[in-house]
Amino acid sequence: AAPLPCEGGSYSSATDNDEPGDCTPADPGSFAVTGSIEQTPCSPGTFSALAGQSFCEKCPAGEYQDAIGTTECKACEKGSYCAAGAAAALPCEAGSYSSATNLTDASECTAADPGYFAVTGSTQQMPCAKGSYTNASMPVKGSCTLCAGGTYQHESGQTACKPCEQGRYCEPGAAAPLPCEGGSYSSATDNDEPGDCTPADPGSFAVTGSIEQTPCSPGT
């Protein structure tokens, strides 16, 4: 008295079917809801491993699938995490990293240590270059901070900068103190430019890197 729909997991575009077996099972990687005239490929983030399915399953947490019509999901990528049903691997946030391929949430990425940094999607942390630093008070270590003027750092992977040295000056980001030029001197430890060094007075002199001026000797 009325047509009966193809069961879920099968489909048909024919008009002469006379029994449920005339409907075609959906292929693996596709599905068909009740009464379908065609199968539908699984969307990204889902899969169907078997034939004759009426729905596609979500990718489990720690996996993803960016293609349609697939029978399985992919392991998450290094430097990323994948929630359940992920259609793409999402990168670890700046200041964190991971070499694992099964992370399910951003919180599972490892925070960079003081003295190190990690850009978005990093698979490992990197030491701060000379002349820069990070420390525990910085909540996000996505980049390193340059040493302020009047300070320096001659080693990589450090958590602080050092005061500049007497007889020298340290410009912002300095990896080493630079000496006061000949004819000038300084006993300060916070100089950040050559002009902070004091010119020697008439009747005195100062060699390069001097911390004080020296009176000229008799006969000079």
Tab-separated table of N, CA, C and O in Angstrom, residues 58-126:
chain	number	residue	atom	x	y	z
A	58	LYS	N	32.823	9.738	15.200
A	58	LYS	CA	33.810	10.796	15.396
A	58	LYS	C	35.195	10.187	15.584
A	58	LYS	O	35.339	9.117	16.170
A	59	CYS	N	36.195	10.888	15.103
A	59	CYS	CA	37.571	10.471	15.401
A	59	CYS	C	37.758	10.534	16.915
A	59	CYS	O	37.308	11.477	17.562
A	60	PRO	N	38.412	9.544	17.497
A	60	PRO	CA	38.644	9.592	18.945
A	60	PRO	C	39.634	10.702	19.293
A	60	PRO	O	40.419	11.149	18.452
A	61	ALA	N	39.587	11.148	20.524
A	61	ALA	CA	40.531	12.168	20.988
A	61	ALA	C	41.957	11.668	20.795
A	61	ALA	O	42.254	10.493	21.019
A	62	GLY	N	42.824	12.554	20.337
A	62	GLY	CA	44.205	12.176	20.050
A	62	GLY	C	44.414	11.789	18.600
A	62	GLY	O	45.531	11.457	18.199
A	63	GLU	N	43.340	11.843	17.810
A	63	GLU	CA	43.422	11.564	16.371
A	63	GLU	C	42.613	12.625	15.619
A	63	GLU	O	41.836	13.374	16.210
A	64	TYR	N	42.784	12.682	14.291
A	64	TYR	CA	42.027	13.624	13.474
A	64	TYR	C	41.890	13.075	12.063
A	64	TYR	O	42.553	12.113	11.677
A	65	GLN	N	41.027	13.695	11.285
A	65	GLN	CA	40.897	13.337	9.879
A	65	GLN	C	40.473	14.578	9.109
A	65	GLN	O	39.424	15.167	9.371
A	66	ASP	N	41.324	14.996	8.164
A	66	ASP	CA	41.042	16.212	7.399
A	66	ASP	C	40.436	15.929	6.032
A	66	ASP	O	40.103	16.858	5.294
A	67	ALA	N	40.267	14.651	5.677
A	67	ALA	CA	39.693	14.284	4.376
A	67	ALA	C	38.278	13.751	4.563
A	67	ALA	O	37.840	13.442	5.670
A	68	ILE	N	37.544	13.625	3.452
A	68	ILE	CA	36.199	13.042	3.495
A	68	ILE	C	36.260	11.588	3.020
A	68	ILE	O	37.192	11.180	2.334
A	69	GLY	N	35.252	10.830	3.434
A	69	GLY	CA	35.108	9.464	2.933
A	69	GLY	C	36.203	8.516	3.363
A	69	GLY	O	36.649	7.691	2.568
A	70	THR	N	36.624	8.584	4.601
A	70	THR	CA	37.731	7.741	5.048
A	70	THR	C	37.252	6.645	5.999
A	70	THR	O	36.176	6.726	6.597
A	71	THR	N	38.089	5.632	6.132
A	71	THR	CA	37.752	4.478	6.966
A	71	THR	C	38.496	4.476	8.299
A	71	THR	O	38.282	3.585	9.118
A	72	GLU	N	39.355	5.451	8.510
A	72	GLU	CA	40.075	5.541	9.774
A	72	GLU	C	40.584	6.961	9.968
A	72	GLU	O	40.556	7.780	9.032
A	73	CYS	N	41.047	7.239	11.161
A	73	CYS	CA	41.589	8.566	11.471
A	73	CYS	C	43.107	8.498	11.589
A	73	CYS	O	43.693	7.423	11.664
A	74	LYS	N	43.721	9.665	11.594
A	74	LYS	CA	45.177	9.764	11.654
A	74	LYS	C	45.620	10.112	13.071
A	74	LYS	O	44.896	10.792	13.811
A	75	ALA	N	46.815	9.656	13.427
A	75	ALA	CA	47.389	10.062	14.710
A	75	ALA	C	47.617	11.564	14.687
A	75	ALA	O	47.948	12.154	13.650
A	76	CYS	N	47.398	12.210	15.832
A	76	CYS	CA	47.644	13.647	15.914
A	76	CYS	C	49.110	13.921	15.590
A	76	CYS	O	49.943	13.010	15.599
A	77	GLU	N	49.422	15.182	15.291
A	77	GLU	CA	50.771	15.532	14.860
A	77	GLU	C	51.610	16.076	16.012
A	77	GLU	O	51.078	16.614	16.989
A	78	LYS	N	52.904	15.945	15.888
A	78	LYS	CA	53.816	16.525	16.870
A	78	LYS	C	53.611	18.039	16.916
A	78	LYS	O	53.381	18.669	15.890
A	79	GLY	N	53.683	18.587	18.112
A	79	GLY	CA	53.480	20.030	18.254
A	79	GLY	C	52.027	20.441	18.185
A	79	GLY	O	51.720	21.625	18.095
A	80	SER	N	51.115	19.456	18.245
A	80	SER	CA	49.683	19.737	18.119
A	80	SER	C	48.877	18.869	19.081
A	80	SER	O	49.407	17.963	19.719
A	81	TYR	N	47.562	19.155	19.152
A	81	TYR	CA	46.638	18.331	19.931
A	81	TYR	C	45.354	18.163	19.122
A	81	TYR	O	45.040	18.959	18.230
A	82	CYS	N	44.600	17.105	19.417
A	82	CYS	CA	43.398	16.781	18.658
A	82	CYS	C	42.287	16.348	19.608
A	82	CYS	O	42.389	15.294	20.242
A	83	ALA	N	41.234	17.150	19.706
A	83	ALA	CA	40.068	16.766	20.499
A	83	ALA	C	39.244	15.751	19.719
A	83	ALA	O	39.460	15.539	18.513
A	84	ALA	N	38.288	15.114	20.361
A	84	ALA	CA	37.421	14.156	19.683
A	84	ALA	C	36.698	14.839	18.525
A	84	ALA	O	36.201	15.958	18.652
A	85	GLY	N	36.649	14.175	17.371
A	85	GLY	CA	35.984	14.738	16.202
A	85	GLY	C	36.785	15.799	15.487
A	85	GLY	O	36.233	16.566	14.683
A	86	ALA	N	38.081	15.848	15.732
A	86	ALA	CA	38.917	16.894	15.119
A	86	ALA	C	39.065	16.685	13.611
A	86	ALA	O	39.351	15.583	13.145
A	87	ALA	N	38.863	17.772	12.868
A	87	ALA	CA	39.076	17.748	11.423
A	87	ALA	C	40.465	18.260	11.070
A	87	ALA	O	40.862	18.227	9.910
A	88	ALA	N	41.196	18.728	12.062
A	88	ALA	CA	42.561	19.211	11.857
A	88	ALA	C	43.280	19.171	13.189
A	88	ALA	O	42.660	19.296	14.254
A	89	ALA	N	44.586	18.991	13.120
A	89	ALA	CA	45.406	19.053	14.333
A	89	ALA	C	45.605	20.520	14.700
A	89	ALA	O	45.944	21.336	13.838
A	90	LEU	N	45.365	20.877	15.941
A	90	LEU	CA	45.523	22.258	16.398
A	90	LEU	C	46.880	22.421	17.071
A	90	LEU	O	47.284	21.568	17.869
A	91	PRO	N	47.598	23.493	16.762
A	91	PRO	CA	48.966	23.635	17.288
A	91	PRO	C	49.006	23.938	18.775
A	91	PRO	O	48.117	24.616	19.313
A	92	CYS	N	50.038	23.435	19.444
A	92	CYS	CA	50.295	23.837	20.827
A	92	CYS	C	50.461	25.354	20.848
A	92	CYS	O	51.036	25.945	19.923
A	93	GLU	N	49.966	25.974	21.889
A	93	GLU	CA	50.031	27.427	21.978
A	93	GLU	C	51.463	27.901	22.201
A	93	GLU	O	52.319	27.153	22.664
A	94	ALA	N	51.696	29.153	21.840
A	94	ALA	CA	53.021	29.746	22.066
A	94	ALA	C	53.405	29.600	23.529
A	94	ALA	O	52.585	29.803	24.424
A	95	GLY	N	54.654	29.230	23.763
A	95	GLY	CA	55.115	29.011	25.122
A	95	GLY	C	55.013	27.572	25.566
A	95	GLY	O	55.363	27.234	26.692
A	96	SER	N	54.525	26.692	24.670
A	96	SER	CA	54.428	25.268	24.981
A	96	SER	C	54.832	24.462	23.757
A	96	SER	O	54.891	24.979	22.639
A	97	TYR	N	55.064	23.159	23.965
A	97	TYR	CA	55.555	22.304	22.881
A	97	TYR	C	55.205	20.850	23.168
A	97	TYR	O	54.808	20.494	24.288
A	98	SER	N	55.362	19.988	22.159
A	98	SER	CA	55.161	18.549	22.369
A	98	SER	C	55.743	17.761	21.195
A	98	SER	O	55.636	18.174	20.043
A	99	SER	N	56.326	16.618	21.512
A	99	SER	CA	56.798	15.694	20.478
A	99	SER	C	55.893	14.472	20.405
A	99	SER	O	56.142	13.556	19.632
A	100	ALA	N	54.809	14.463	21.195
A	100	ALA	CA	53.872	13.338	21.193
A	100	ALA	C	52.881	13.458	20.038
A	100	ALA	O	52.694	14.534	19.474
A	101	THR	N	52.222	12.349	19.709
A	101	THR	CA	51.240	12.343	18.618
A	101	THR	C	49.870	11.879	19.098
A	101	THR	O	49.055	11.428	18.292
A	102	ASN	N	49.600	11.997	20.390
A	102	ASN	CA	48.310	11.551	20.921
A	102	ASN	C	47.691	12.547	21.891
A	102	ASN	O	46.848	12.175	22.712
A	103	LEU	N	48.086	13.813	21.817
A	103	LEU	CA	47.537	14.805	22.742
A	103	LEU	C	46.087	15.110	22.391
A	103	LEU	O	45.701	15.149	21.225
A	104	THR	N	45.279	15.360	23.426
A	104	THR	CA	43.853	15.607	23.231
A	104	THR	C	43.424	17.021	23.598
A	104	THR	O	42.306	17.424	23.295
A	105	ASP	N	44.304	17.774	24.274
A	105	ASP	CA	43.936	19.112	24.729
A	105	ASP	C	45.188	19.982	24.830
A	105	ASP	O	46.287	19.468	25.055
A	106	ALA	N	44.997	21.283	24.689
A	106	ALA	CA	46.138	22.215	24.750
A	106	ALA	C	46.879	22.116	26.076
A	106	ALA	O	48.091	22.345	26.138
A	107	SER	N	46.165	21.759	27.135
A	107	SER	CA	46.790	21.676	28.454
A	107	SER	C	47.810	20.551	28.545
A	107	SER	O	48.621	20.520	29.469
A	108	GLU	N	47.780	19.615	27.591
A	108	GLU	CA	48.721	18.501	27.603
A	108	GLU	C	50.050	18.856	26.941
A	108	GLU	O	51.015	18.089	27.034
A	109	CYS	N	50.118	19.998	26.277
A	109	CYS	CA	51.397	20.467	25.743
A	109	CYS	C	52.278	20.895	26.918
A	109	CYS	O	51.781	21.363	27.942
A	110	THR	N	53.567	20.731	26.787
A	110	THR	CA	54.507	21.006	27.869
A	110	THR	C	54.951	22.469	27.844
A	110	THR	O	55.378	22.973	26.799
A	111	ALA	N	54.865	23.129	28.982
A	111	ALA	CA	55.281	24.537	29.070
A	111	ALA	C	56.799	24.646	28.949
A	111	ALA	O	57.538	23.817	29.495
A	112	ALA	N	57.251	25.637	28.229
A	112	ALA	CA	58.692	25.865	28.089
A	112	ALA	C	59.299	26.227	29.438
A	112	ALA	O	58.679	26.906	30.258
A	113	ASP	N	60.514	25.765	29.678
A	113	ASP	CA	61.215	26.046	30.931
A	113	ASP	C	61.738	27.487	30.953
A	113	ASP	O	61.953	28.092	29.891
A	114	PRO	N	61.981	28.045	32.142
A	114	PRO	CA	62.661	29.335	32.227
A	114	PRO	C	64.006	29.264	31.491
A	114	PRO	O	64.733	28.270	31.617
A	115	GLY	N	64.315	30.288	30.734
A	115	GLY	CA	65.534	30.291	29.939
A	115	GLY	C	65.317	29.756	28.540
A	115	GLY	O	66.234	29.780	27.709
A	116	TYR	N	64.095	29.281	28.281
A	116	TYR	CA	63.769	28.708	26.970
A	116	TYR	C	62.487	29.348	26.441
A	116	TYR	O	61.765	30.031	27.167
A	117	PHE	N	62.172	29.084	25.167
A	117	PHE	CA	60.935	29.574	24.572
A	117	PHE	C	60.425	28.544	23.576
A	117	PHE	O	61.142	27.630	23.170
A	118	ALA	N	59.175	28.709	23.176
A	118	ALA	CA	58.576	27.822	22.169
A	118	ALA	C	57.537	28.624	21.395
A	118	ALA	O	56.633	29.199	21.986
A	119	VAL	N	57.681	28.666	20.082
A	119	VAL	CA	56.694	29.354	19.255
A	119	VAL	C	55.494	28.436	19.050
A	119	VAL	O	55.530	27.247	19.384
A	120	THR	N	54.408	28.961	18.510
A	120	THR	CA	53.197	28.180	18.269
A	120	THR	C	53.506	26.935	17.430
A	120	THR	O	54.169	27.024	16.403
A	121	GLY	N	53.036	25.780	17.899
A	121	GLY	CA	53.220	24.538	17.161
A	121	GLY	C	54.596	23.919	17.312
A	121	GLY	O	54.976	23.065	16.499
A	122	SER	N	55.328	24.278	18.336
A	122	SER	CA	56.693	23.758	18.512
A	122	SER	C	56.685	22.288	18.930
A	122	SER	O	55.832	21.838	19.687
A	123	THR	N	57.670	21.565	18.446
A	123	THR	CA	57.862	20.178	18.863
A	123	THR	C	58.935	20.073	19.944
A	123	THR	O	59.096	19.020	20.546
A	124	GLN	N	59.640	21.150	20.191
A	124	GLN	CA	60.630	21.187	21.268
A	124	GLN	C	60.871	22.633	21.675
A	124	GLN	O	60.566	23.559	20.922
A	125	GLN	N	61.352	22.808	22.901
A	125	GLN	CA	61.685	24.150	23.357
A	125	GLN	C	63.084	24.519	22.890
A	125	GLN	O	63.904	23.649	22.620
A	126	MET	N	63.333	25.812	22.789
A	126	MET	CA	64.627	26.296	22.322
A	126	MET	C	65.218	27.247	23.357
A	126	MET	O	64.493	28.028	23.980
